[in-house]
XYZ file of C-alpha atoms in Angstrom:
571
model
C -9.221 42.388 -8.701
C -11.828 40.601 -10.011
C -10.175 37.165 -11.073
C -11.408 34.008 -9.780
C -9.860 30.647 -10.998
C -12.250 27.423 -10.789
C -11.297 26.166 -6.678
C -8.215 26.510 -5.269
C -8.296 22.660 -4.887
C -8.917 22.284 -8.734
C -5.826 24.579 -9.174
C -3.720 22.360 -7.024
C -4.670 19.360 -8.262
C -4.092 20.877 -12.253
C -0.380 22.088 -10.911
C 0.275 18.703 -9.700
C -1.007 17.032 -12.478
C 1.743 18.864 -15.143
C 4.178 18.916 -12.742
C 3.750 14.992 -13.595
C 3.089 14.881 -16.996
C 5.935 17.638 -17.771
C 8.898 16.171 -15.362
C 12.024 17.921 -17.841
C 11.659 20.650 -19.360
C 13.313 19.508 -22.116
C 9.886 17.566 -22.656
C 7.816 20.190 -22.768
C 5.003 19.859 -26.095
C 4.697 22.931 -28.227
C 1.603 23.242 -29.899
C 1.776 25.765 -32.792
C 4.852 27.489 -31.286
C 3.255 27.386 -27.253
C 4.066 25.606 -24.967
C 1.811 22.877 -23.195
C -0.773 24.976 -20.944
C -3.625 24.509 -19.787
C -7.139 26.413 -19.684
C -8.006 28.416 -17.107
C -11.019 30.027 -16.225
C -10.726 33.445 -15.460
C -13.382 36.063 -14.555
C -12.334 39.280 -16.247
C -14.150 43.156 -15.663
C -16.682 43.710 -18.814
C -15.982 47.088 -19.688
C -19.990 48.115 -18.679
C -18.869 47.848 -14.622
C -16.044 49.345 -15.373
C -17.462 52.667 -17.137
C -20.026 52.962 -14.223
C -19.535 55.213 -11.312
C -21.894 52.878 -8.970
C -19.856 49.587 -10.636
C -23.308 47.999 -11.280
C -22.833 44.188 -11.664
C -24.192 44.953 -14.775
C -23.136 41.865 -17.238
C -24.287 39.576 -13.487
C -28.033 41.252 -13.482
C -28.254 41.012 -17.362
C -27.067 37.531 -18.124
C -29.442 36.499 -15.009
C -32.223 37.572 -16.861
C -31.138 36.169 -20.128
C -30.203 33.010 -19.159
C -33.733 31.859 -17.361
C -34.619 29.676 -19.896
C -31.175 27.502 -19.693
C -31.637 26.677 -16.311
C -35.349 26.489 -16.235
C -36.622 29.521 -14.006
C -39.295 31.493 -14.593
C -38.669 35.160 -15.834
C -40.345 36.811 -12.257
C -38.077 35.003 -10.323
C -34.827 35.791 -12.795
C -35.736 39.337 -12.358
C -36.453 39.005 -8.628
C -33.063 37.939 -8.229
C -31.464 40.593 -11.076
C -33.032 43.438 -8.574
C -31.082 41.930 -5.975
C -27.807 41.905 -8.241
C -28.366 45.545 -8.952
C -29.260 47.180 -5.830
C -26.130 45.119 -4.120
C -24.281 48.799 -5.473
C -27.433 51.032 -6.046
C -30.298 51.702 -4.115
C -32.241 53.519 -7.452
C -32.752 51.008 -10.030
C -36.136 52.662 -11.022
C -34.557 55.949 -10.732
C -31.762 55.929 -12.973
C -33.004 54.095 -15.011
C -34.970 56.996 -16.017
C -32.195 59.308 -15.535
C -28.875 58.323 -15.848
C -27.060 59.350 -18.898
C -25.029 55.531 -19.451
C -22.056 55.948 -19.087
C -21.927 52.295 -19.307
C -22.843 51.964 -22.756
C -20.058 54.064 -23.989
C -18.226 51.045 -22.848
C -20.205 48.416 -24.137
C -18.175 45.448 -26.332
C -21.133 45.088 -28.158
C -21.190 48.425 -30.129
C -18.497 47.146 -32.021
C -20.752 44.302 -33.296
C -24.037 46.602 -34.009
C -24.689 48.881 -30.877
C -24.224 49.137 -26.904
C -27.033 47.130 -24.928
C -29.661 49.023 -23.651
C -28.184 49.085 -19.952
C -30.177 52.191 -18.826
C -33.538 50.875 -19.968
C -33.041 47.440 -18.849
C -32.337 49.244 -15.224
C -35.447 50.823 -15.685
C -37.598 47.740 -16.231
C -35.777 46.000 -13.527
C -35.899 48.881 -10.713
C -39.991 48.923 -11.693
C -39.996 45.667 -11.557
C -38.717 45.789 -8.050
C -41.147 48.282 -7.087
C -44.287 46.556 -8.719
C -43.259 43.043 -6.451
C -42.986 44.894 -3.398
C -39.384 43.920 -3.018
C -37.250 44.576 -0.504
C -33.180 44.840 0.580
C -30.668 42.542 1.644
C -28.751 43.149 4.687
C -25.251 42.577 5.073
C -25.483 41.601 8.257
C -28.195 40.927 10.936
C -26.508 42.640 13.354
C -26.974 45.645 15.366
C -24.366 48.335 15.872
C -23.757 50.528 18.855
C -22.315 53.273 17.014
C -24.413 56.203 15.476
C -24.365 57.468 12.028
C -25.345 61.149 11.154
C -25.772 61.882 7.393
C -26.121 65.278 6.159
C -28.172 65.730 3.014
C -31.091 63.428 1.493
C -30.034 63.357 -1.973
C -28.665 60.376 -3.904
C -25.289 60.457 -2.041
C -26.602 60.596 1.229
C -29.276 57.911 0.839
C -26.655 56.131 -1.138
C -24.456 56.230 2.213
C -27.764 55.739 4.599
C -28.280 52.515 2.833
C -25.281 51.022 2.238
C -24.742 51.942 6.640
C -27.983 50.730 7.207
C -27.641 47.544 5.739
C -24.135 46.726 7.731
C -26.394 46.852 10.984
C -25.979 50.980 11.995
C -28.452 53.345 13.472
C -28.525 55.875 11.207
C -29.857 59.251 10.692
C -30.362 61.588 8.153
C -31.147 65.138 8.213
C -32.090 67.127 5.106
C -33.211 70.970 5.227
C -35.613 70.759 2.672
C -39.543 69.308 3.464
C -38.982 66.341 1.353
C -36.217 63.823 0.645
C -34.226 63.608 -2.512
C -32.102 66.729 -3.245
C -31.608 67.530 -6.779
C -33.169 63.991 -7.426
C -36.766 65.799 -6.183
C -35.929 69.284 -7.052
C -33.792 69.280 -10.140
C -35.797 66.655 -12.393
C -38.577 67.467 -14.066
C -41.852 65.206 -13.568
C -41.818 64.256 -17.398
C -38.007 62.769 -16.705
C -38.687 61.519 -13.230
C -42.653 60.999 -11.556
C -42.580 61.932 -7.978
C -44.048 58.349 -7.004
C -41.230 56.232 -8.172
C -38.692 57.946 -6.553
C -40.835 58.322 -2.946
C -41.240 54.538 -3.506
C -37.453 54.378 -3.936
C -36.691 56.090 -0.871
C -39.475 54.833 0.858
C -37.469 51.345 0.544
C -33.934 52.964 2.154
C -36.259 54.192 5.453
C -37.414 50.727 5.437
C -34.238 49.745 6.244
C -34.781 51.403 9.463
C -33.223 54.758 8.571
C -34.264 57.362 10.663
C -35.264 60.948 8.423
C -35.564 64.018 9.824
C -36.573 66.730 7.686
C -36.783 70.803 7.486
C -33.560 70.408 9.998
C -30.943 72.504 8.249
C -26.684 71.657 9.974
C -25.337 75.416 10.854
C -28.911 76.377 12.046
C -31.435 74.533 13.528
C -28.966 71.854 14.569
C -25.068 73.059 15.079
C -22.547 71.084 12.706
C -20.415 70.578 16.156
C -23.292 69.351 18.157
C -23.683 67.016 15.256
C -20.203 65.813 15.408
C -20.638 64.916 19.488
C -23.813 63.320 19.167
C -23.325 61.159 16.725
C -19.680 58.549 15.542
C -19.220 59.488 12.341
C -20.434 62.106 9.933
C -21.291 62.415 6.282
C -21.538 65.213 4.741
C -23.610 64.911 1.310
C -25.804 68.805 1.099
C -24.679 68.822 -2.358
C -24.562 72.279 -4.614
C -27.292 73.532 -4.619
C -27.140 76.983 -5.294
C -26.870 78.616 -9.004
C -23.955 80.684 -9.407
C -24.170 84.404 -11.349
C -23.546 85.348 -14.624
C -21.649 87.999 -13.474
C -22.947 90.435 -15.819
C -25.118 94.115 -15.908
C -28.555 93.421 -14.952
C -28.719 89.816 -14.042
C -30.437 91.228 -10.632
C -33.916 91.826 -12.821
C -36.741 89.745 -10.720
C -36.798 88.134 -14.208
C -33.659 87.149 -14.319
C -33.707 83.298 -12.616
C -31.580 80.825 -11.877
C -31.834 77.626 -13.136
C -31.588 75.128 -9.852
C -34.358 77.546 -8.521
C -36.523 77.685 -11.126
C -36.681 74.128 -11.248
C -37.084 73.274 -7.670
C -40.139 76.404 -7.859
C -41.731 74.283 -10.603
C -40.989 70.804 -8.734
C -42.754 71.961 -5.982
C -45.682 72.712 -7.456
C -45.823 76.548 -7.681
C -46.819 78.733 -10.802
C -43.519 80.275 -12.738
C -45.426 83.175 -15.232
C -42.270 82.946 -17.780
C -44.122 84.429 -20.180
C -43.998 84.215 -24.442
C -40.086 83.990 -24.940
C -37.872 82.864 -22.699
C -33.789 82.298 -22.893
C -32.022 79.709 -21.018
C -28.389 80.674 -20.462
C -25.949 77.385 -20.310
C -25.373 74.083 -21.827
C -25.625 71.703 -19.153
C -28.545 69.273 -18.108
C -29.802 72.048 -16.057
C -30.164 74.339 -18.709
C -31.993 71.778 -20.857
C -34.055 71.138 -18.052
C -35.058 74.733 -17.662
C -35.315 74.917 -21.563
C -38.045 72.462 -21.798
C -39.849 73.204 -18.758
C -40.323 76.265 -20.297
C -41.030 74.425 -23.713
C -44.196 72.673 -21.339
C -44.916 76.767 -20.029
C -45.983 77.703 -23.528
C -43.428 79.306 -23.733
C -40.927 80.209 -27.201
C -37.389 79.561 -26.383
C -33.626 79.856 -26.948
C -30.781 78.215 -25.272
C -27.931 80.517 -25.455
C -24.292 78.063 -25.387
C -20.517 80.153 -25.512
C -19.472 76.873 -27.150
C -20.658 74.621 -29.560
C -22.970 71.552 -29.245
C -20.021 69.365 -29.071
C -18.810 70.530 -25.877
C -22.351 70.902 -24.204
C -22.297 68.625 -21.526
C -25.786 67.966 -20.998
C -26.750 64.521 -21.615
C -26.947 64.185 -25.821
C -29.656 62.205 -26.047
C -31.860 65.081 -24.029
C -30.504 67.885 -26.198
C -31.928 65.841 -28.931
C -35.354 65.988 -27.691
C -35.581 69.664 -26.914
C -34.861 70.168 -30.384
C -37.704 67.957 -31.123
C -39.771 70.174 -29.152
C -39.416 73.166 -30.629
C -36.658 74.918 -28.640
C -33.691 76.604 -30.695
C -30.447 76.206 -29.426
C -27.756 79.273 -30.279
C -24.378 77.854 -30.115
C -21.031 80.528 -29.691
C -23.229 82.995 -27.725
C -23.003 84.798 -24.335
C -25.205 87.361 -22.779
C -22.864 90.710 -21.406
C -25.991 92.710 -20.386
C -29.275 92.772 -19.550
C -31.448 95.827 -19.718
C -35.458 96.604 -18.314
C -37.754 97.508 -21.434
C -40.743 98.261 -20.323
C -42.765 94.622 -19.376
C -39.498 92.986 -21.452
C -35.599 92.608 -20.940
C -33.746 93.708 -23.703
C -30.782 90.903 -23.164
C -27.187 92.162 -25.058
C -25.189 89.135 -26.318
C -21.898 88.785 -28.062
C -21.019 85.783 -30.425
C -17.890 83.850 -29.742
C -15.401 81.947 -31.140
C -13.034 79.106 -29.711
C -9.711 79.622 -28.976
C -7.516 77.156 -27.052
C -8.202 74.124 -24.804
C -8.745 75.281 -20.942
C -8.616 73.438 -18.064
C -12.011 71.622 -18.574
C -9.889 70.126 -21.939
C -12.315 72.205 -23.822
C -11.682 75.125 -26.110
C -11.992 78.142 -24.221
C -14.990 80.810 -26.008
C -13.721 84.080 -26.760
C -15.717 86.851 -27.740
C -15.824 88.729 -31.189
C -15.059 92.236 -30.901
C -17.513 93.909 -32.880
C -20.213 91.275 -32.906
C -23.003 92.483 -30.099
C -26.457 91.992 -30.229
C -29.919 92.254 -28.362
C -32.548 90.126 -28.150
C -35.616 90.961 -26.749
C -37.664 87.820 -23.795
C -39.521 87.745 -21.150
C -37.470 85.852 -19.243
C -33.969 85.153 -18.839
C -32.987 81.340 -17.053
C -29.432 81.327 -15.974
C -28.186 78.145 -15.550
C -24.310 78.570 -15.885
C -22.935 76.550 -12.301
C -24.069 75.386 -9.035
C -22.418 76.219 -5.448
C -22.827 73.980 -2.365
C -23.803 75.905 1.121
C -21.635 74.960 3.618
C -23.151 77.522 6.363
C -22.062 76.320 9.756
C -19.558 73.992 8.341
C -16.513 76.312 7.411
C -14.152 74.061 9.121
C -14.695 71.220 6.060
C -14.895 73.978 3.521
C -11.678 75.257 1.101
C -11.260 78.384 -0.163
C -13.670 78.225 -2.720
C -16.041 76.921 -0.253
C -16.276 73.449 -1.531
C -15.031 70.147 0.097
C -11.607 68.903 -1.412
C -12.400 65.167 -3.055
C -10.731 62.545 -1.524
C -11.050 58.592 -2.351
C -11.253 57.455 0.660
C -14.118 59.980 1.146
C -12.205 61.798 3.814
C -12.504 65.545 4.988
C -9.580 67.030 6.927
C -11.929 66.853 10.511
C -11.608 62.960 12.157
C -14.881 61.151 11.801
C -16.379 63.146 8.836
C -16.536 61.973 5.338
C -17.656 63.674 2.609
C -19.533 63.222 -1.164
C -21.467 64.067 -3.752
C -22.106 66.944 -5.828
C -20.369 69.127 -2.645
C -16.918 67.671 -3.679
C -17.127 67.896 -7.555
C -20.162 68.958 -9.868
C -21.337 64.856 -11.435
C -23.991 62.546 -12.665
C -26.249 61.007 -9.544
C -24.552 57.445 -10.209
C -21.320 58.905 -9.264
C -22.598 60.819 -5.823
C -24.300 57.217 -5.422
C -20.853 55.673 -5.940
C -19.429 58.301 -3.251
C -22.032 57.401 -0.365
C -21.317 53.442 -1.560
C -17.641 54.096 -0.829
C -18.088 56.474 1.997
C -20.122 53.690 4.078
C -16.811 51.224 3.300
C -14.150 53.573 5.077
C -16.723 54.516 7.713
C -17.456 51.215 8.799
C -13.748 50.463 8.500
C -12.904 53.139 11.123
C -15.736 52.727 13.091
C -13.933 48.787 13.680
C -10.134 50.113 13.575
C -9.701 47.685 10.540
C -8.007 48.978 7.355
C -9.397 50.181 4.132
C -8.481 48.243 1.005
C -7.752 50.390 -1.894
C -9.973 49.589 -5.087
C -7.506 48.517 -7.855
C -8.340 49.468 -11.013
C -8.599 46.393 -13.134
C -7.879 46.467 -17.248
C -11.419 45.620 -18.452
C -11.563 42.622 -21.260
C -11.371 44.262 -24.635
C -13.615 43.608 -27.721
C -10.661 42.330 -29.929
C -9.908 40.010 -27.098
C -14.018 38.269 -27.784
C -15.037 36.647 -30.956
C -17.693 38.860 -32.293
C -18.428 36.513 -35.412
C -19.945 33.808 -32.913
C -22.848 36.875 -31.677
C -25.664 37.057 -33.879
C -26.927 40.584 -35.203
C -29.660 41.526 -32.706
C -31.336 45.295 -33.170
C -31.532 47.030 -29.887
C -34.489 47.598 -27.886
C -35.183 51.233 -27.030
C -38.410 52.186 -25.209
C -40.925 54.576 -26.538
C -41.459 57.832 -26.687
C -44.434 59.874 -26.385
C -44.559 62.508 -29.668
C -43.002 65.775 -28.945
C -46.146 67.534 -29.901
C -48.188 65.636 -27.540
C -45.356 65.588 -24.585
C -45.238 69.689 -25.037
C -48.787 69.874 -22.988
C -48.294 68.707 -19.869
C -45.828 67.328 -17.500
C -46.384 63.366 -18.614
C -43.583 60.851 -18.490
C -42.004 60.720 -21.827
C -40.357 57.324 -22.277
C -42.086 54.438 -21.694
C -40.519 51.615 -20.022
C -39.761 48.055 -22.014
C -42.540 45.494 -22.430
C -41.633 42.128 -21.265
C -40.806 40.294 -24.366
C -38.423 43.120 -25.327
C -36.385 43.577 -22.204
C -35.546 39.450 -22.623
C -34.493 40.066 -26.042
C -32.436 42.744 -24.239
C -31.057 40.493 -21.970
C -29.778 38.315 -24.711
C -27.746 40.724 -26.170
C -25.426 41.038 -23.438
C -22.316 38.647 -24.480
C -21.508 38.090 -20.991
C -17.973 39.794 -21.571
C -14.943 38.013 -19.561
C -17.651 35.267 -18.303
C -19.060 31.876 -19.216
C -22.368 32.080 -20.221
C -23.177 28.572 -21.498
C -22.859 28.068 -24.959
C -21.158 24.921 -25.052
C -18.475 26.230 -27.793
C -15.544 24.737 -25.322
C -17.322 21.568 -24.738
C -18.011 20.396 -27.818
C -15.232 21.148 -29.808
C -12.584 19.452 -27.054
C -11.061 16.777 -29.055
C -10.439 15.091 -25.550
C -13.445 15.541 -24.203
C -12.089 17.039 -21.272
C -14.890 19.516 -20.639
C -17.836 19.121 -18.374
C -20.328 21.106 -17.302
C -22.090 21.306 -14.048
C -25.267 23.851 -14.000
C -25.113 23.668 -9.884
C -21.904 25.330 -9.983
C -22.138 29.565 -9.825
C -23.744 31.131 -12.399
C -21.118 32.284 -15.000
C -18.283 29.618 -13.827
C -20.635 26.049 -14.713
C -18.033 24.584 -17.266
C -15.013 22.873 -16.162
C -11.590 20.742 -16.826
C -10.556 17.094 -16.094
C -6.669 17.895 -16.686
C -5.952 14.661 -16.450
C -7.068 14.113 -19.977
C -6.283 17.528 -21.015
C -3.724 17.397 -23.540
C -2.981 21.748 -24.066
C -4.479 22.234 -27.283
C -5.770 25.249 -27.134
C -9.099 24.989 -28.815
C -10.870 25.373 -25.585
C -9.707 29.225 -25.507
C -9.966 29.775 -29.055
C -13.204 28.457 -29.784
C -14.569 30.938 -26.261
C -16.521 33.402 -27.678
C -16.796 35.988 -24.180
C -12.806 35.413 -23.347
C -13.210 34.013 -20.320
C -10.857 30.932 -20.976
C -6.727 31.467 -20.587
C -4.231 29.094 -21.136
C -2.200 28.878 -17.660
C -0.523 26.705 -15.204
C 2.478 25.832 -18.412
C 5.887 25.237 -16.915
């Protein structure tokens, strides 16, 4: 739980102070119906760390950055040390901030004041920042461990994992079966979302670490999963899913018909994809945007056929938006039930749905219209409507359905192999990042017979709970955007990351939820004057109380604008 009062020896000394003051009960002041308490300051969980799979310090590498000028550092070094802050959890700063849909801004206090801080584009500047200083990791320890990691998989999880092992002191080594590192990161992201450079400069920084990577080596073939088990302590097991699951429908076995992880990875590694004039993307995921405007960059006309409607798409919103701007139609409460060769065309049969009750994904299930069939005629047909793992070789960790049952502590059913990622449950890279963070934890935990802590889960501090009115209005900085028109051509990075000036501004906008960050408020309006301030304490946690001349009042707490004052220690 993340609670931290001011020193244990303060604490004492407070307790022993009222216990004075306060000797009967009988005496004890009320002050507008409470009785005589006094502050306490207490580090709550800002609803941004909370909403993220990774749990980025997010409010610490923020308010580092927007608090240079208070205590007089220059703006490299605040970011310097804000890189540090971030990749503590997350190895991918550059990476997703590019990438990751935010979850963390859903949470954001501030949206109920104007809107959510730009968290994913201040990670962005920060992670490029990183790169363009040449900076480098923090180890958790300096030393050097006797035991032997094996990771399987070089996507976000298994890095994640490499990392977080690497940095605890571990030989480590990762084998992926593709040529280069990166899984879905490399082979599922189009260039325009994600250049190639940053993330080989990413990764680049996890080898550094001394991670050993051996690629083109697939588990279950080249190298056999139990060989890999004897050789090596422990195992993780991150190969994610990787293969695009049918439509299950007449004619999807057309060499025209593709699937969606495939066609992407084709196009990621450089080859030519002839899609033709018209193409339709089956699916309403990220993939299936992906593919969409891929195909959009092709020269290609296209549709994205959806059995739902947009509200239940679950590709990111934001990059539905822009293939809209670019020209590609999306056709909600549609399915395709056949697909037919016509001559140097397919001649694609679809049905139009309608939504009946909620299934098991809490969405309403699609159900089609009797009656309603109709063709449409493309070149191409992208079906992107599921991924599968491939768990060749490893059938002892697989279930039924030939996934890997999810466990929180990251557990398969075999002793010494752990398991994460997109093989466990279909996410967002920040949460397979999350897995490999968490996976490391219980794996160096059983690789020193100590015991795992379990996380609690901690009530995050509430925006009725700040005082909004003491925030000024600040608009939010967004990057830039190259035109649709102009991004349509080629394969150039669309958004364009913060400039300087803007990403402080950024900064500022954070309101340090559940933390002190400096504005005096508690200070100056203490009628007692009990309230110092002392910038050499940690950053956050700088003000605090004499008790002895603290009389309960309460203004202290009422007058804190980010909630991170309680009244406490009352009889």
């Amino acid at each position: 739980m993340e609670m931290e009062a001011q020193t244990m020896e303060e604490t004492e000394k407070a307790g022993a102070i009222i216990k004075n003051k306060v000797a009967d009960p009988s005496e004890v002041e009320v002050v507008n119906g409470v009785s005589w308490q006094c502050p306490v300051y207490v580090k709550r969980m800002p609803p941004c760390r909370s909403e993220c799979p990774s749990s980025e310090d997010i409010r610490g590498y923020l308010t580092y950055i927007g608090q240079a000028e208070t205590f007089d550092r220059e703006h490299e070094e605040s970011v310097d040390e804000a890189w540090h802050i971030l990749t503590d959890k997350k190895p991918f700063p550059a990476v997703h901030g590019r990438n990751c849909p935010h979850p963390c801004e859903d949470g954001c206090n501030r949206q109920h004041k104007d809107s959510s801080v730009a968290i994913n584009n201040m990670e962005r500047y920060i992670g490029d920042h990183g790169l363009k200083r040449g900076l480098k990791f923090k180890k958790i320890t300096d030393k050097t461990r006797d035991q032997k990691v094996a990771i399987i998989g070089a996507g976000p999880s298994g890095l994640s994992c490499a990392f977080q092992m690497a940095r605890r002191g571990y030989p480590v080594t990762v084998f992926e079966s593709a040529e280069k590192p990166g899984g879905m990161l490399r082979y599922g992201i189009p260039s325009y979302r994600l250049p190639e450079d940053i993330l080989d400069a990413e990764i680049q920084n996890i080898i550094d670490l001394g991670v050993e990577l051996k690629c083109g080596v697939k588990i279950g073939e080249d190298v056999s999963f139990e060989q890999l088990k004897s050789d090596y302590d422990v195992v993780y097991v991150a190969v994610g899913a990787q293969k695009g699951s049918n439509m299950k429908i007449e004619g999807e076995d057309s060499g025209k018909v593709l699937s969606g992880v495939d066609f992407l990875r084709r196009i990621n590694m450089g080859e030519t994809v002839n899609v033709g004039k018209k193409v339709m993307v089956v699916g309403g995921g990220n993939t299936a945007i992906d593919a969409a405007r891929v195909s959009r960059r092709l020269g290609a006309e296209v549709t994205i056929l959806y059995r739902r409607t947009r509200n239940e798409m679950p590709a990111i919103a934001h990059e539905i938006d822009e293939s809209e701007k670019e020209g590609i139609k999306l056709e909600i409460l549609g399915a395709p039930v056949a697909i037919k060769e016509d001559g140097g065309s397919l001649a694609v049969t679809c049905i139009k749905m309608e939504l009946g009750e909620k299934d098991s994904s809490g969405r309403a299930r699609p159900e089609p219209v009797e009656g309603s069939e109709y063709t449409v005629e493309v070149d191409t047909v992208i079906a992107a409507v599921g991924q599968q793992p491939d768990l060749t070789g490893m059938d002892e960790i697989a279930n039924e359905w030939g996934w890997i049952d999810d466990a929180a502590t990251r557990k398969t059913g075999v002793d010494g192999v752990y398991a994460g990622g997109d093989v466990v449950n279909l996410d967002i890279a920040t949460t397979a990042v999350g897995h490999g963070r968490r996976a490391a934890q219980v794996m160096d935990a059983h690789l020193n017979n100590a015991e795992v802590k379990d996380i609690p889960r901690v009530r995050p501090i509430k925006h009725d709970e700040l005082r909004l009115d003491y925030y000024d209005e600040a608009p939010r900085n967004n990057e830039t955007e190259l035109p649709a028109a102009e991004r349509i051509k080629g394969f150039d990075e669309v958004n364009q990351a913060l400039p300087m000036e803007a990403a402080i501004a950024e900064a500022k906008r954070c309101m340090s939820c559940g933390l002190c960050f400096f504005c005096d408020q508690c200070r100056v309006y203490c009628p007692m004057e009990a309230i110092e301030r002392d910038k050499k304490r940690p950053v956050g946690q700088m003000m605090f109380t004499d008790y002895t001349k603290c009389v309960g009042c309460h203004i202290c707490a009422q007058v804190c604008p980010s909630g991170y004052i309680e009244m406490g220690m009352g009889l």
